[in-house]
GROMACS .gro file of N, CA and C in nm:
model
  303
    1MET      N    1  -1.093   1.378  13.334
    1MET     CA    2  -1.225   1.311  13.357
    1MET      C    3  -1.220   1.260  13.496
    2LYS      N    4  -1.073   1.153  13.514
    2LYS     CA    5  -1.060   1.109  13.643
    2LYS      C    6  -1.058   1.205  13.759
    3GLU      N    7  -0.981   1.290  13.725
    3GLU     CA    8  -0.954   1.415  13.852
    3GLU      C    9  -1.076   1.497  13.854
    4ASP      N   10  -1.155   1.534  13.763
    4ASP     CA   11  -1.293   1.557  13.775
    4ASP      C   12  -1.365   1.517  13.921
    5LEU      N   13  -1.377   1.375  13.855
    5LEU     CA   14  -1.477   1.289  13.947
    5LEU      C   15  -1.377   1.290  14.084
    6LYS      N   16  -1.288   1.280  14.123
    6LYS     CA   17  -1.199   1.283  14.218
    6LYS      C   18  -1.236   1.425  14.338
    7ALA      N   19  -1.214   1.519  14.246
    7ALA     CA   20  -1.288   1.664  14.276
    7ALA      C   21  -1.395   1.698  14.339
    8ILE      N   22  -1.500   1.600  14.249
    8ILE     CA   23  -1.646   1.596  14.316
    8ILE      C   24  -1.645   1.525  14.434
    9ALA      N   25  -1.613   1.420  14.434
    9ALA     CA   26  -1.600   1.302  14.564
    9ALA      C   27  -1.547   1.400  14.679
   10VAL      N   28  -1.416   1.458  14.655
   10VAL     CA   29  -1.371   1.536  14.793
   10VAL      C   30  -1.457   1.645  14.832
   11PHE      N   31  -1.532   1.744  14.729
   11PHE     CA   32  -1.608   1.808  14.750
   11PHE      C   33  -1.737   1.780  14.830
   12ALA      N   34  -1.814   1.647  14.738
   12ALA     CA   35  -1.945   1.609  14.801
   12ALA      C   36  -1.898   1.539  14.980
   13LEU      N   37  -1.778   1.506  15.042
   13LEU     CA   38  -1.742   1.429  15.138
   13LEU      C   39  -1.723   1.557  15.237
   14ALA      N   40  -1.661   1.653  15.201
   14ALA     CA   41  -1.639   1.825  15.257
   14ALA      C   42  -1.783   1.839  15.341
   15THR      N   43  -1.879   1.847  15.223
   15THR     CA   44  -2.034   1.926  15.232
   15THR      C   45  -2.076   1.814  15.351
   16PHE      N   46  -2.096   1.695  15.305
   16PHE     CA   47  -2.137   1.598  15.410
   16PHE      C   48  -2.088   1.617  15.563
   17ILE      N   49  -1.978   1.617  15.545
   17ILE     CA   50  -1.908   1.635  15.663
   17ILE      C   51  -1.944   1.758  15.762
   18GLY      N   52  -1.925   1.884  15.698
   18GLY     CA   53  -1.944   2.034  15.736
   18GLY      C   54  -2.081   2.041  15.745
   19THR      N   55  -2.187   1.994  15.693
   19THR     CA   56  -2.341   1.962  15.751
   19THR      C   57  -2.376   1.904  15.842
   20SER      N   58  -2.290   1.773  15.862
   20SER     CA   59  -2.347   1.668  15.981
   20SER      C   60  -2.308   1.709  16.099
   21ILE      N   61  -2.191   1.784  16.105
   21ILE     CA   62  -2.096   1.805  16.256
   21ILE      C   63  -2.130   1.915  16.317
   22ASN      N   64  -2.211   1.926  16.438
   22ASN     CA   65  -2.245   2.028  16.493
   22ASN      C   66  -2.123   2.114  16.584
   23PRO      N   67  -2.062   2.193  16.546
   23PRO     CA   68  -1.953   2.233  16.628
   23PRO      C   69  -2.007   2.290  16.771
   24VAL      N   70  -2.096   2.366  16.767
   24VAL     CA   71  -2.177   2.422  16.919
   24VAL      C   72  -2.182   2.260  16.982
   25ALA      N   73  -2.236   2.168  16.954
   25ALA     CA   74  -2.240   2.062  17.061
   25ALA      C   75  -2.155   1.983  17.117
   26PHE      N   76  -2.024   2.004  17.052
   26PHE     CA   77  -1.904   1.946  17.087
   26PHE      C   78  -1.833   2.081  17.200
   27ALA      N   79  -1.874   2.200  17.171
   27ALA     CA   80  -1.837   2.311  17.268
   27ALA      C   81  -1.909   2.261  17.388
   28ASN      N   82  -2.026   2.267  17.372
   28ASN     CA   83  -2.117   2.284  17.486
   28ASN      C   84  -2.219   2.184  17.526
   29PRO      N   85  -2.140   2.063  17.548
   29PRO     CA   86  -2.236   1.928  17.520
   29PRO      C   87  -2.360   1.946  17.627
   30ALA      N   88  -2.462   1.929  17.593
   30ALA     CA   89  -2.600   1.920  17.700
   30ALA      C   90  -2.576   1.789  17.799
   31PRO      N   91  -2.584   1.832  17.939
   31PRO     CA   92  -2.601   1.728  18.035
   31PRO      C   93  -2.702   1.584  17.965
   32ALA      N   94  -2.663   1.463  18.008
   32ALA     CA   95  -2.745   1.392  17.981
   32ALA      C   96  -2.891   1.424  18.111
   33PRO      N   97  -3.003   1.391  18.067
   33PRO     CA   98  -3.108   1.382  18.169
   33PRO      C   99  -3.084   1.259  18.219
   34GLU      N  100  -3.131   1.284  18.407
   34GLU     CA  101  -3.097   1.161  18.480
   34GLU      C  102  -3.253   1.102  18.461
   35ALA      N  103  -3.247   0.980  18.430
   35ALA     CA  104  -3.369   0.884  18.450
   35ALA      C  105  -3.392   0.839  18.595
   36PRO      N  106  -3.507   0.816  18.598
   36PRO     CA  107  -3.526   0.764  18.736
   36PRO      C  108  -3.477   0.608  18.773
   37ALA      N  109  -3.435   0.588  18.877
   37ALA     CA  110  -3.396   0.468  18.887
   37ALA      C  111  -3.489   0.341  18.858
   38PHE      N  112  -3.445   0.229  18.779
   38PHE     CA  113  -3.539   0.137  18.748
   38PHE      C  114  -3.498   0.014  18.847
   39THR      N  115  -3.577  -0.041  18.915
   39THR     CA  116  -3.550  -0.182  18.994
   39THR      C  117  -3.668  -0.248  18.955
   40ALA      N  118  -3.636  -0.387  18.987
   40ALA     CA  119  -3.712  -0.480  18.982
   40ALA      C  120  -3.904  -0.451  19.105
   41GLY      N  121  -3.834  -0.381  19.192
   41GLY     CA  122  -3.978  -0.372  19.263
   41GLY      C  123  -4.058  -0.226  19.224
   42THR      N  124  -3.976  -0.169  19.117
   42THR     CA  125  -4.050  -0.029  19.118
   42THR      C  126  -4.149  -0.062  18.993
   43LEU      N  127  -4.149  -0.191  18.931
   43LEU     CA  128  -4.217  -0.202  18.786
   43LEU      C  129  -4.332  -0.302  18.812
   44GLN      N  130  -4.430  -0.293  18.830
   44GLN     CA  131  -4.575  -0.383  18.874
   44GLN      C  132  -4.630  -0.418  18.740
   45ILE      N  133  -4.629  -0.566  18.712
   45ILE     CA  134  -4.681  -0.604  18.592
   45ILE      C  135  -4.826  -0.648  18.612
   46PRO      N  136  -4.947  -0.591  18.553
   46PRO     CA  137  -5.061  -0.670  18.581
   46PRO      C  138  -5.082  -0.799  18.557
   47ALA      N  139  -5.149  -0.871  18.628
   47ALA     CA  140  -5.154  -1.012  18.615
   47ALA      C  141  -5.228  -1.051  18.476
   48GLU      N  142  -5.302  -1.007  18.455
   48GLU     CA  143  -5.384  -1.035  18.315
   48GLU      C  144  -5.270  -1.001  18.168
   49PHE      N  145  -5.120  -0.942  18.205
   49PHE     CA  146  -5.079  -0.932  18.077
   49PHE      C  147  -4.948  -1.078  18.105
   50GLY      N  148  -4.929  -1.123  18.209
   50GLY     CA  149  -4.809  -1.257  18.220
   50GLY      C  150  -4.774  -1.216  18.337
   51GLN      N  151  -4.684  -1.315  18.381
   51GLN     CA  152  -4.632  -1.314  18.494
   51GLN      C  153  -4.490  -1.289  18.509
   52VAL      N  154  -4.404  -1.247  18.610
   52VAL     CA  155  -4.283  -1.245  18.638
   52VAL      C  156  -4.193  -1.359  18.717
   53THR      N  157  -4.133  -1.434  18.628
   53THR     CA  158  -4.118  -1.594  18.655
   53THR      C  159  -3.962  -1.556  18.753
   54ASP      N  160  -3.873  -1.444  18.754
   54ASP     CA  161  -3.734  -1.437  18.747
   54ASP      C  162  -3.676  -1.310  18.755
   55THR      N  163  -3.618  -1.261  18.818
   55THR     CA  164  -3.547  -1.139  18.847
   55THR      C  165  -3.384  -1.121  18.863
   56PHE      N  166  -3.353  -1.048  18.806
   56PHE     CA  167  -3.182  -1.040  18.840
   56PHE      C  168  -3.145  -0.896  18.836
   57THR      N  169  -3.086  -0.857  18.978
   57THR     CA  170  -3.053  -0.725  18.964
   57THR      C  171  -2.939  -0.714  18.937
   58GLY      N  172  -2.848  -0.631  18.812
   58GLY     CA  173  -2.716  -0.640  18.778
   58GLY      C  174  -2.654  -0.473  18.848
   59VAL      N  175  -2.552  -0.430  18.788
   59VAL     CA  176  -2.464  -0.326  18.816
   59VAL      C  177  -2.564  -0.222  18.877
   60PRO      N  178  -2.546  -0.145  18.993
   60PRO     CA  179  -2.635  -0.042  18.995
   60PRO      C  180  -2.593   0.078  18.914
   61GLY      N  181  -2.704   0.145  18.846
   61GLY     CA  182  -2.661   0.245  18.736
   61GLY      C  183  -2.675   0.201  18.616
   62ALA      N  184  -2.651   0.054  18.595
   62ALA     CA  185  -2.623   0.046  18.455
   62ALA      C  186  -2.790   0.035  18.394
   63PRO      N  187  -2.790  -0.004  18.265
   63PRO     CA  188  -2.933   0.015  18.154
   63PRO      C  189  -2.977  -0.143  18.211
   64ALA      N  190  -3.125  -0.142  18.227
   64ALA     CA  191  -3.213  -0.207  18.261
   64ALA      C  192  -3.245  -0.315  18.143
   65PHE      N  193  -3.274  -0.427  18.152
   65PHE     CA  194  -3.312  -0.526  18.057
   65PHE      C  195  -3.401  -0.569  18.104
   66ILE      N  196  -3.515  -0.623  18.022
   66ILE     CA  197  -3.639  -0.670  18.021
   66ILE      C  198  -3.670  -0.786  17.946
   67HIS      N  199  -3.646  -0.872  17.954
   67HIS     CA  200  -3.682  -1.031  17.881
   67HIS      C  201  -3.833  -1.061  17.887
   68ILE      N  202  -3.902  -1.028  17.761
   68ILE     CA  203  -4.032  -1.106  17.765
   68ILE      C  204  -4.034  -1.232  17.699
   69GLN      N  205  -4.087  -1.342  17.747
   69GLN     CA  206  -4.072  -1.473  17.673
   69GLN      C  207  -4.225  -1.495  17.634
   70SER      N  208  -4.256  -1.548  17.546
   70SER     CA  209  -4.388  -1.587  17.504
   70SER      C  210  -4.397  -1.745  17.441
   71ALA      N  211  -4.546  -1.777  17.465
   71ALA     CA  212  -4.553  -1.917  17.350
   71ALA      C  213  -4.589  -1.853  17.214
   72HIS      N  214  -4.477  -1.876  17.124
   72HIS     CA  215  -4.474  -1.803  16.980
   72HIS      C  216  -4.604  -1.902  16.928
   73GLY      N  217  -4.686  -1.845  16.829
   73GLY     CA  218  -4.794  -1.889  16.749
   73GLY      C  219  -4.917  -1.862  16.874
   74ASN      N  220  -4.909  -1.855  16.981
   74ASN     CA  221  -5.010  -1.850  17.087
   74ASN      C  222  -5.084  -1.709  17.039
   75TYR      N  223  -5.203  -1.706  16.975
   75TYR     CA  224  -5.251  -1.525  16.950
   75TYR      C  225  -5.262  -1.487  17.106
   76GLN      N  226  -5.319  -1.548  17.198
   76GLN     CA  227  -5.363  -1.459  17.322
   76GLN      C  228  -5.241  -1.410  17.374
   77ALA      N  229  -5.100  -1.483  17.395
   77ALA     CA  230  -5.007  -1.465  17.440
   77ALA      C  231  -4.960  -1.353  17.376
   78GLU      N  232  -4.962  -1.320  17.250
   78GLU     CA  233  -4.896  -1.275  17.129
   78GLU      C  234  -5.013  -1.117  17.200
   79LYS      N  235  -5.130  -1.104  17.209
   79LYS     CA  236  -5.207  -1.013  17.204
   79LYS      C  237  -5.130  -0.950  17.359
   80ASN      N  238  -5.127  -1.035  17.437
   80ASN     CA  239  -5.088  -0.971  17.586
   80ASN      C  240  -4.952  -0.917  17.603
   81ILE      N  241  -4.881  -0.951  17.506
   81ILE     CA  242  -4.745  -0.885  17.499
   81ILE      C  243  -4.751  -0.744  17.436
   82GLU      N  244  -4.848  -0.742  17.342
   82GLU     CA  245  -4.912  -0.608  17.270
   82GLU      C  246  -4.943  -0.521  17.394
   83LYS      N  247  -5.030  -0.574  17.451
   83LYS     CA  248  -5.106  -0.484  17.585
   83LYS      C  249  -4.959  -0.461  17.678
   84LEU      N  250  -4.875  -0.554  17.726
   84LEU     CA  251  -4.785  -0.536  17.807
   84LEU      C  252  -4.676  -0.417  17.758
   85LEU      N  253  -4.637  -0.410  17.634
   85LEU     CA  254  -4.559  -0.322  17.593
   85LEU      C  255  -4.626  -0.192  17.575
   86GLY      N  256  -4.742  -0.182  17.524
   86GLY     CA  257  -4.797  -0.063  17.550
   86GLY      C  258  -4.838   0.013  17.705
   87TYR      N  259  -4.843  -0.083  17.815
   87TYR     CA  260  -4.816  -0.065  17.969
   87TYR      C  261  -4.697  -0.043  17.980
   88LEU      N  262  -4.610  -0.075  17.946
   88LEU     CA  263  -4.476  -0.021  17.968
   88LEU      C  264  -4.429   0.103  17.909
   89GLU      N  265  -4.509   0.123  17.797
   89GLU     CA  266  -4.453   0.242  17.722
   89GLU      C  267  -4.510   0.367  17.819
   90LYS      N  268  -4.647   0.334  17.891
   90LYS     CA  269  -4.715   0.441  17.948
   90LYS      C  270  -4.710   0.482  18.093
   91ASN      N  271  -4.638   0.367  18.178
   91ASN     CA  272  -4.622   0.367  18.332
   91ASN      C  273  -4.514   0.326  18.371
   92SER      N  274  -4.411   0.358  18.293
   92SER     CA  275  -4.263   0.314  18.360
   92SER      C  276  -4.158   0.412  18.255
   93SER      N  277  -4.037   0.401  18.316
   93SER     CA  278  -3.938   0.486  18.253
   93SER      C  279  -3.851   0.420  18.145
   94VAL      N  280  -3.883   0.316  18.062
   94VAL     CA  281  -3.844   0.230  17.964
   94VAL      C  282  -3.868   0.329  17.832
   95LYS      N  283  -3.708   0.388  17.797
   95LYS     CA  284  -3.719   0.484  17.688
   95LYS      C  285  -3.705   0.381  17.555
   96LEU      N  286  -3.669   0.302  17.549
   96LEU     CA  287  -3.596   0.227  17.411
   96LEU      C  288  -3.673   0.045  17.432
   97MET      N  289  -3.723   0.005  17.336
   97MET     CA  290  -3.778  -0.121  17.327
   97MET      C  291  -3.718  -0.202  17.216
   98LEU      N  292  -3.649  -0.291  17.219
   98LEU     CA  293  -3.603  -0.369  17.133
   98LEU      C  294  -3.683  -0.507  17.078
   99LEU      N  295  -3.700  -0.527  16.949
   99LEU     CA  296  -3.823  -0.649  16.980
   99LEU      C  297  -3.776  -0.752  16.860
  100GLU      N  298  -3.793  -0.858  16.895
  100GLU     CA  299  -3.756  -0.991  16.806
  100GLU      C  300  -3.851  -1.072  16.757
  101GLY      N  301  -3.897  -1.105  16.639
  101GLY     CA  302  -4.006  -1.198  16.611
  101GLY      C  303  -4.022  -1.223  16.497
   0.00000   0.00000   0.00000
């Protein structure tokens, strides 16, 4: 019985690994698409969504980080952040948004 369970576990693991890994992707990796440069001057925030209070330019070529700070519990501030995130999605090269709230 124990040997059967071990054999089933090994078979399941081998099947999982075999179907999860694409060997062609390792042989011919696709080049990563080059994203346009993102600098503080390239993104203009509409005044009705909020204001930019500080900027810091990090290492060239490193991923950009945008910190949006709000007055928690203020309904209008939260709605403006909602509009701002939609604006960023449509009008910038931002590809990933991580939220905390």
